[in-house]
Amino acid sequence: MAPEESDGRPEAGDEMDFPSADAYGRSLQGFGVNMLVRDVGRSLTFLSEVLLVEKVYADRDFAVCRHRGQEWMLHSDASYHANPLLALTGDGAIRGAGLELRLYGIDPDAAAARADAAGHHVLQAPADKPHGLREAFLVDPDGYVWVPSVEKVPR
């Protein structure tokens, strides 16, 4: 099913069915992918119409997609106002630079320390985020950005 044009609000039923950002972030486990895209609606149209991907949730700036039980996220550039990846995704940039490879359940502080000790670039030091996770942004030798994360400690 192709997504409708979005006015920025969740589609009918989505707001009631989808958890808060904090609860959703805390529920993530294993391996995760988050794609930065210029236009979430355009990306959902391609995914649903060309690849027959299921839309779990969508609004103007965020979507969750699923295929064969595997979920991944789309975030609009505008929704990432304080994210370090924005510096790599300017106009004309290769969009793969906006791909985050997320590993849930990996301590970001320990991983960042190991990366730094091995001479790898720590794009962003470990930090607590508003979506319920503590995470770091680490760059591998090929330039891919890996984001180890754990649930942040409630205050």
mmCIF file with all atom_site columns, C-alpha atoms in Angstrom:
data_model
loop_
_atom_site.group_PDB
_atom_site.id
_atom_site.type_symbol
_atom_site.label_atom_id
_atom_site.label_alt_id
_atom_site.label_comp_id
_atom_site.label_asym_id
_atom_site.label_entity_id
_atom_site.label_seq_id
_atom_site.pdbx_PDB_ins_code
_atom_site.Cartn_x
_atom_site.Cartn_y
_atom_site.Cartn_z
_atom_site.occupancy
_atom_site.B_iso_or_equiv
_atom_site.pdbx_formal_charge
_atom_site.auth_seq_id
_atom_site.auth_comp_id
_atom_site.auth_asym_id
_atom_site.auth_atom_id
_atom_site.pdbx_PDB_model_num
ATOM 1   C CA . MET A 1 1   ? 0.000  0.000   0.000  1.00 0.00 ? 1   MET A CA 1
ATOM 2   C CA . ALA A 1 2   ? 1.406  3.380   -0.979 1.00 0.00 ? 2   ALA A CA 1
ATOM 3   C CA . PRO A 1 3   ? 1.547  6.068   1.701  1.00 0.00 ? 3   PRO A CA 1
ATOM 4   C CA . GLU A 1 4   ? -0.647 9.136   1.329  1.00 0.00 ? 4   GLU A CA 1
ATOM 5   C CA . GLU A 1 5   ? 0.814  12.617  1.176  1.00 0.00 ? 5   GLU A CA 1
ATOM 6   C CA . SER A 1 6   ? 1.615  13.669  4.729  1.00 0.00 ? 6   SER A CA 1
ATOM 7   C CA . ASP A 1 7   ? 0.699  16.901  6.453  1.00 0.00 ? 7   ASP A CA 1
ATOM 8   C CA . GLY A 1 8   ? 3.169  16.068  9.218  1.00 0.00 ? 8   GLY A CA 1
ATOM 9   C CA . ARG A 1 9   ? 0.649  14.419  11.521 1.00 0.00 ? 9   ARG A CA 1
ATOM 10  C CA . PRO A 1 10  ? 0.541  10.673  12.138 1.00 0.00 ? 10  PRO A CA 1
ATOM 11  C CA . GLU A 1 11  ? -1.760 8.814   9.786  1.00 0.00 ? 11  GLU A CA 1
ATOM 12  C CA . ALA A 1 12  ? -5.127 7.691   11.127 1.00 0.00 ? 12  ALA A CA 1
ATOM 13  C CA . GLY A 1 13  ? -4.652 5.063   13.807 1.00 0.00 ? 13  GLY A CA 1
ATOM 14  C CA . ASP A 1 14  ? -0.875 5.438   13.943 1.00 0.00 ? 14  ASP A CA 1
ATOM 15  C CA . GLU A 1 15  ? -0.800 7.830   16.900 1.00 0.00 ? 15  GLU A CA 1
ATOM 16  C CA . MET A 1 16  ? -2.835 5.416   19.032 1.00 0.00 ? 16  MET A CA 1
ATOM 17  C CA . ASP A 1 17  ? -0.971 2.311   17.861 1.00 0.00 ? 17  ASP A CA 1
ATOM 18  C CA . PHE A 1 18  ? 2.634  3.528   17.999 1.00 0.00 ? 18  PHE A CA 1
ATOM 19  C CA . PRO A 1 19  ? 4.554  4.096   21.269 1.00 0.00 ? 19  PRO A CA 1
ATOM 20  C CA . SER A 1 20  ? 6.237  7.349   22.297 1.00 0.00 ? 20  SER A CA 1
ATOM 21  C CA . ALA A 1 21  ? 9.753  8.045   20.963 1.00 0.00 ? 21  ALA A CA 1
ATOM 22  C CA . ASP A 1 22  ? 11.212 7.259   24.393 1.00 0.00 ? 22  ASP A CA 1
ATOM 23  C CA . ALA A 1 23  ? 9.328  3.945   24.718 1.00 0.00 ? 23  ALA A CA 1
ATOM 24  C CA . TYR A 1 24  ? 10.112 2.941   21.140 1.00 0.00 ? 24  TYR A CA 1
ATOM 25  C CA . GLY A 1 25  ? 13.831 3.719   21.604 1.00 0.00 ? 25  GLY A CA 1
ATOM 26  C CA . ARG A 1 26  ? 13.957 1.634   24.774 1.00 0.00 ? 26  ARG A CA 1
ATOM 27  C CA . SER A 1 27  ? 12.320 -1.310  22.992 1.00 0.00 ? 27  SER A CA 1
ATOM 28  C CA . LEU A 1 28  ? 15.015 -1.620  20.306 1.00 0.00 ? 28  LEU A CA 1
ATOM 29  C CA . GLN A 1 29  ? 17.330 -4.659  20.464 1.00 0.00 ? 29  GLN A CA 1
ATOM 30  C CA . GLY A 1 30  ? 20.061 -6.323  18.389 1.00 0.00 ? 30  GLY A CA 1
ATOM 31  C CA . PHE A 1 31  ? 20.923 -4.557  15.138 1.00 0.00 ? 31  PHE A CA 1
ATOM 32  C CA . GLY A 1 32  ? 19.167 -1.471  13.803 1.00 0.00 ? 32  GLY A CA 1
ATOM 33  C CA . VAL A 1 33  ? 19.261 0.708   10.714 1.00 0.00 ? 33  VAL A CA 1
ATOM 34  C CA . ASN A 1 34  ? 18.175 4.344   10.578 1.00 0.00 ? 34  ASN A CA 1
ATOM 35  C CA . MET A 1 35  ? 18.239 6.090   7.192  1.00 0.00 ? 35  MET A CA 1
ATOM 36  C CA . LEU A 1 36  ? 18.388 9.862   6.861  1.00 0.00 ? 36  LEU A CA 1
ATOM 37  C CA . VAL A 1 37  ? 16.263 10.925  3.905  1.00 0.00 ? 37  VAL A CA 1
ATOM 38  C CA . ARG A 1 38  ? 15.342 14.250  2.337  1.00 0.00 ? 38  ARG A CA 1
ATOM 39  C CA . ASP A 1 39  ? 11.621 13.369  2.132  1.00 0.00 ? 39  ASP A CA 1
ATOM 40  C CA . VAL A 1 40  ? 10.097 10.570  4.239  1.00 0.00 ? 40  VAL A CA 1
ATOM 41  C CA . GLY A 1 41  ? 6.947  10.394  2.095  1.00 0.00 ? 41  GLY A CA 1
ATOM 42  C CA . ARG A 1 42  ? 8.925  10.043  -1.129 1.00 0.00 ? 42  ARG A CA 1
ATOM 43  C CA . SER A 1 43  ? 11.094 7.335   0.425  1.00 0.00 ? 43  SER A CA 1
ATOM 44  C CA . LEU A 1 44  ? 8.034  5.458   1.713  1.00 0.00 ? 44  LEU A CA 1
ATOM 45  C CA . THR A 1 45  ? 6.452  5.587   -1.712 1.00 0.00 ? 45  THR A CA 1
ATOM 46  C CA . PHE A 1 46  ? 9.535  3.978   -3.257 1.00 0.00 ? 46  PHE A CA 1
ATOM 47  C CA . LEU A 1 47  ? 9.820  1.366   -0.501 1.00 0.00 ? 47  LEU A CA 1
ATOM 48  C CA . SER A 1 48  ? 6.144  0.402   -0.545 1.00 0.00 ? 48  SER A CA 1
ATOM 49  C CA . GLU A 1 49  ? 5.564  0.537   -4.285 1.00 0.00 ? 49  GLU A CA 1
ATOM 50  C CA . VAL A 1 50  ? 8.872  -0.788  -5.604 1.00 0.00 ? 50  VAL A CA 1
ATOM 51  C CA . LEU A 1 51  ? 10.017 -3.111  -2.816 1.00 0.00 ? 51  LEU A CA 1
ATOM 52  C CA . LEU A 1 52  ? 6.632  -3.925  -1.216 1.00 0.00 ? 52  LEU A CA 1
ATOM 53  C CA . VAL A 1 53  ? 7.871  -2.889  2.219  1.00 0.00 ? 53  VAL A CA 1
ATOM 54  C CA . GLU A 1 54  ? 5.297  -2.538  5.002  1.00 0.00 ? 54  GLU A CA 1
ATOM 55  C CA . LYS A 1 55  ? 4.869  0.851   6.675  1.00 0.00 ? 55  LYS A CA 1
ATOM 56  C CA . VAL A 1 56  ? 4.519  0.342   10.441 1.00 0.00 ? 56  VAL A CA 1
ATOM 57  C CA . TYR A 1 57  ? 4.269  4.043   11.291 1.00 0.00 ? 57  TYR A CA 1
ATOM 58  C CA . ALA A 1 58  ? 4.815  7.307   9.432  1.00 0.00 ? 58  ALA A CA 1
ATOM 59  C CA . ASP A 1 59  ? 4.613  11.028  9.918  1.00 0.00 ? 59  ASP A CA 1
ATOM 60  C CA . ARG A 1 60  ? 6.318  13.861  8.059  1.00 0.00 ? 60  ARG A CA 1
ATOM 61  C CA . ASP A 1 61  ? 9.711  13.399  9.749  1.00 0.00 ? 61  ASP A CA 1
ATOM 62  C CA . PHE A 1 62  ? 9.828  9.770   10.915 1.00 0.00 ? 62  PHE A CA 1
ATOM 63  C CA . ALA A 1 63  ? 8.785  6.324   9.731  1.00 0.00 ? 63  ALA A CA 1
ATOM 64  C CA . VAL A 1 64  ? 9.242  2.719   10.728 1.00 0.00 ? 64  VAL A CA 1
ATOM 65  C CA . CYS A 1 65  ? 9.384  0.190   7.893  1.00 0.00 ? 65  CYS A CA 1
ATOM 66  C CA . ARG A 1 66  ? 9.192  -3.606  8.085  1.00 0.00 ? 66  ARG A CA 1
ATOM 67  C CA . HIS A 1 67  ? 10.076 -6.438  5.739  1.00 0.00 ? 67  HIS A CA 1
ATOM 68  C CA . ARG A 1 68  ? 9.928  -10.083 6.795  1.00 0.00 ? 68  ARG A CA 1
ATOM 69  C CA . GLY A 1 69  ? 9.866  -9.156  10.450 1.00 0.00 ? 69  GLY A CA 1
ATOM 70  C CA . GLN A 1 70  ? 12.864 -6.797  10.268 1.00 0.00 ? 70  GLN A CA 1
ATOM 71  C CA . GLU A 1 71  ? 12.237 -3.151  11.013 1.00 0.00 ? 71  GLU A CA 1
ATOM 72  C CA . TRP A 1 72  ? 14.235 -0.036  10.214 1.00 0.00 ? 72  TRP A CA 1
ATOM 73  C CA . MET A 1 73  ? 13.657 3.673   10.549 1.00 0.00 ? 73  MET A CA 1
ATOM 74  C CA . LEU A 1 74  ? 13.602 6.694   8.275  1.00 0.00 ? 74  LEU A CA 1
ATOM 75  C CA . HIS A 1 75  ? 14.201 10.168  9.707  1.00 0.00 ? 75  HIS A CA 1
ATOM 76  C CA . SER A 1 76  ? 13.965 13.390  7.721  1.00 0.00 ? 76  SER A CA 1
ATOM 77  C CA . ASP A 1 77  ? 17.013 15.640  7.689  1.00 0.00 ? 77  ASP A CA 1
ATOM 78  C CA . ALA A 1 78  ? 14.885 18.269  9.452  1.00 0.00 ? 78  ALA A CA 1
ATOM 79  C CA . SER A 1 79  ? 14.244 15.932  12.389 1.00 0.00 ? 79  SER A CA 1
ATOM 80  C CA . TYR A 1 80  ? 17.988 15.535  12.979 1.00 0.00 ? 80  TYR A CA 1
ATOM 81  C CA . HIS A 1 81  ? 18.719 19.153  13.940 1.00 0.00 ? 81  HIS A CA 1
ATOM 82  C CA . ALA A 1 82  ? 21.398 18.230  16.532 1.00 0.00 ? 82  ALA A CA 1
ATOM 83  C CA . ASN A 1 83  ? 22.737 15.004  15.033 1.00 0.00 ? 83  ASN A CA 1
ATOM 84  C CA . PRO A 1 84  ? 26.411 14.848  13.954 1.00 0.00 ? 84  PRO A CA 1
ATOM 85  C CA . LEU A 1 85  ? 25.531 13.120  10.660 1.00 0.00 ? 85  LEU A CA 1
ATOM 86  C CA . LEU A 1 86  ? 24.007 16.302  9.225  1.00 0.00 ? 86  LEU A CA 1
ATOM 87  C CA . ALA A 1 87  ? 27.508 17.651  8.579  1.00 0.00 ? 87  ALA A CA 1
ATOM 88  C CA . LEU A 1 88  ? 28.057 14.705  6.208  1.00 0.00 ? 88  LEU A CA 1
ATOM 89  C CA . THR A 1 89  ? 24.760 14.851  4.306  1.00 0.00 ? 89  THR A CA 1
ATOM 90  C CA . GLY A 1 90  ? 24.797 18.290  2.673  1.00 0.00 ? 90  GLY A CA 1
ATOM 91  C CA . ASP A 1 91  ? 23.400 19.005  -0.768 1.00 0.00 ? 91  ASP A CA 1
ATOM 92  C CA . GLY A 1 92  ? 24.937 16.732  -3.366 1.00 0.00 ? 92  GLY A CA 1
ATOM 93  C CA . ALA A 1 93  ? 26.393 14.371  -0.764 1.00 0.00 ? 93  ALA A CA 1
ATOM 94  C CA . ILE A 1 94  ? 26.193 10.650  -1.285 1.00 0.00 ? 94  ILE A CA 1
ATOM 95  C CA . ARG A 1 95  ? 23.168 9.671   0.777  1.00 0.00 ? 95  ARG A CA 1
ATOM 96  C CA . GLY A 1 96  ? 24.861 6.548   2.116  1.00 0.00 ? 96  GLY A CA 1
ATOM 97  C CA . ALA A 1 97  ? 26.693 8.968   4.375  1.00 0.00 ? 97  ALA A CA 1
ATOM 98  C CA . GLY A 1 98  ? 23.377 9.336   6.200  1.00 0.00 ? 98  GLY A CA 1
ATOM 99  C CA . LEU A 1 99  ? 23.180 5.642   7.094  1.00 0.00 ? 99  LEU A CA 1
ATOM 100 C CA . GLU A 1 100 ? 23.571 4.721   10.761 1.00 0.00 ? 100 GLU A CA 1
ATOM 101 C CA . LEU A 1 101 ? 24.369 1.103   11.556 1.00 0.00 ? 101 LEU A CA 1
ATOM 102 C CA . ARG A 1 102 ? 23.036 0.658   15.085 1.00 0.00 ? 102 ARG A CA 1
ATOM 103 C CA . LEU A 1 103 ? 23.994 -2.094  17.485 1.00 0.00 ? 103 LEU A CA 1
ATOM 104 C CA . TYR A 1 104 ? 21.636 -2.235  20.449 1.00 0.00 ? 104 TYR A CA 1
ATOM 105 C CA . GLY A 1 105 ? 22.938 -3.683  23.704 1.00 0.00 ? 105 GLY A CA 1
ATOM 106 C CA . ILE A 1 106 ? 26.574 -2.609  23.104 1.00 0.00 ? 106 ILE A CA 1
ATOM 107 C CA . ASP A 1 107 ? 27.923 -0.218  25.762 1.00 0.00 ? 107 ASP A CA 1
ATOM 108 C CA . PRO A 1 108 ? 28.700 3.044   23.907 1.00 0.00 ? 108 PRO A CA 1
ATOM 109 C CA . ASP A 1 109 ? 31.219 4.250   26.492 1.00 0.00 ? 109 ASP A CA 1
ATOM 110 C CA . ALA A 1 110 ? 33.308 1.078   26.264 1.00 0.00 ? 110 ALA A CA 1
ATOM 111 C CA . ALA A 1 111 ? 33.009 0.922   22.479 1.00 0.00 ? 111 ALA A CA 1
ATOM 112 C CA . ALA A 1 112 ? 34.069 4.577   22.088 1.00 0.00 ? 112 ALA A CA 1
ATOM 113 C CA . ALA A 1 113 ? 37.060 3.977   24.365 1.00 0.00 ? 113 ALA A CA 1
ATOM 114 C CA . ARG A 1 114 ? 38.105 0.937   22.291 1.00 0.00 ? 114 ARG A CA 1
ATOM 115 C CA . ALA A 1 115 ? 37.646 2.872   19.035 1.00 0.00 ? 115 ALA A CA 1
ATOM 116 C CA . ASP A 1 116 ? 39.699 5.792   20.311 1.00 0.00 ? 116 ASP A CA 1
ATOM 117 C CA . ALA A 1 117 ? 42.447 3.488   21.595 1.00 0.00 ? 117 ALA A CA 1
ATOM 118 C CA . ALA A 1 118 ? 42.642 1.798   18.193 1.00 0.00 ? 118 ALA A CA 1
ATOM 119 C CA . GLY A 1 119 ? 42.886 5.138   16.368 1.00 0.00 ? 119 GLY A CA 1
ATOM 120 C CA . HIS A 1 120 ? 39.369 5.165   14.910 1.00 0.00 ? 120 HIS A CA 1
ATOM 121 C CA . HIS A 1 121 ? 37.352 8.381   14.678 1.00 0.00 ? 121 HIS A CA 1
ATOM 122 C CA . VAL A 1 122 ? 34.715 8.989   17.353 1.00 0.00 ? 122 VAL A CA 1
ATOM 123 C CA . LEU A 1 123 ? 32.262 11.217  15.502 1.00 0.00 ? 123 LEU A CA 1
ATOM 124 C CA . GLN A 1 124 ? 30.244 11.867  18.659 1.00 0.00 ? 124 GLN A CA 1
ATOM 125 C CA . ALA A 1 125 ? 31.176 10.866  22.199 1.00 0.00 ? 125 ALA A CA 1
ATOM 126 C CA . PRO A 1 126 ? 28.693 8.789   24.214 1.00 0.00 ? 126 PRO A CA 1
ATOM 127 C CA . ALA A 1 127 ? 25.660 10.802  25.270 1.00 0.00 ? 127 ALA A CA 1
ATOM 128 C CA . ASP A 1 128 ? 22.154 10.292  26.636 1.00 0.00 ? 128 ASP A CA 1
ATOM 129 C CA . LYS A 1 129 ? 19.562 11.025  23.943 1.00 0.00 ? 129 LYS A CA 1
ATOM 130 C CA . PRO A 1 130 ? 15.882 12.066  24.252 1.00 0.00 ? 130 PRO A CA 1
ATOM 131 C CA . HIS A 1 131 ? 14.732 8.847   22.575 1.00 0.00 ? 131 HIS A CA 1
ATOM 132 C CA . GLY A 1 132 ? 15.660 6.682   25.588 1.00 0.00 ? 132 GLY A CA 1
ATOM 133 C CA . LEU A 1 133 ? 19.149 5.561   24.607 1.00 0.00 ? 133 LEU A CA 1
ATOM 134 C CA . ARG A 1 134 ? 22.761 6.322   25.474 1.00 0.00 ? 134 ARG A CA 1
ATOM 135 C CA . GLU A 1 135 ? 24.756 6.151   22.261 1.00 0.00 ? 135 GLU A CA 1
ATOM 136 C CA . ALA A 1 136 ? 28.018 7.054   20.516 1.00 0.00 ? 136 ALA A CA 1
ATOM 137 C CA . PHE A 1 137 ? 28.818 7.598   16.824 1.00 0.00 ? 137 PHE A CA 1
ATOM 138 C CA . LEU A 1 138 ? 31.919 5.718   15.649 1.00 0.00 ? 138 LEU A CA 1
ATOM 139 C CA . VAL A 1 139 ? 33.435 5.731   12.144 1.00 0.00 ? 139 VAL A CA 1
ATOM 140 C CA . ASP A 1 140 ? 34.918 2.485   10.782 1.00 0.00 ? 140 ASP A CA 1
ATOM 141 C CA . PRO A 1 141 ? 37.907 2.332   8.367  1.00 0.00 ? 141 PRO A CA 1
ATOM 142 C CA . ASP A 1 142 ? 35.572 2.525   5.336  1.00 0.00 ? 142 ASP A CA 1
ATOM 143 C CA . GLY A 1 143 ? 33.718 5.562   6.640  1.00 0.00 ? 143 GLY A CA 1
ATOM 144 C CA . TYR A 1 144 ? 30.534 3.805   7.797  1.00 0.00 ? 144 TYR A CA 1
ATOM 145 C CA . VAL A 1 145 ? 29.033 5.167   10.997 1.00 0.00 ? 145 VAL A CA 1
ATOM 146 C CA . TRP A 1 146 ? 28.237 2.620   13.698 1.00 0.00 ? 146 TRP A CA 1
ATOM 147 C CA . VAL A 1 147 ? 26.093 3.580   16.699 1.00 0.00 ? 147 VAL A CA 1
ATOM 148 C CA . PRO A 1 148 ? 26.418 1.290   19.725 1.00 0.00 ? 148 PRO A CA 1
ATOM 149 C CA . SER A 1 149 ? 23.696 2.008   22.279 1.00 0.00 ? 149 SER A CA 1
ATOM 150 C CA . VAL A 1 150 ? 22.042 0.916   25.493 1.00 0.00 ? 150 VAL A CA 1
ATOM 151 C CA . GLU A 1 151 ? 18.980 2.121   27.389 1.00 0.00 ? 151 GLU A CA 1
ATOM 152 C CA . LYS A 1 152 ? 19.847 5.306   29.212 1.00 0.00 ? 152 LYS A CA 1
ATOM 153 C CA . VAL A 1 153 ? 19.652 5.201   32.993 1.00 0.00 ? 153 VAL A CA 1
ATOM 154 C CA . PRO A 1 154 ? 16.414 6.858   34.149 1.00 0.00 ? 154 PRO A CA 1
ATOM 155 C CA . ARG A 1 155 ? 16.943 9.978   36.281 1.00 0.00 ? 155 ARG A CA 1
#
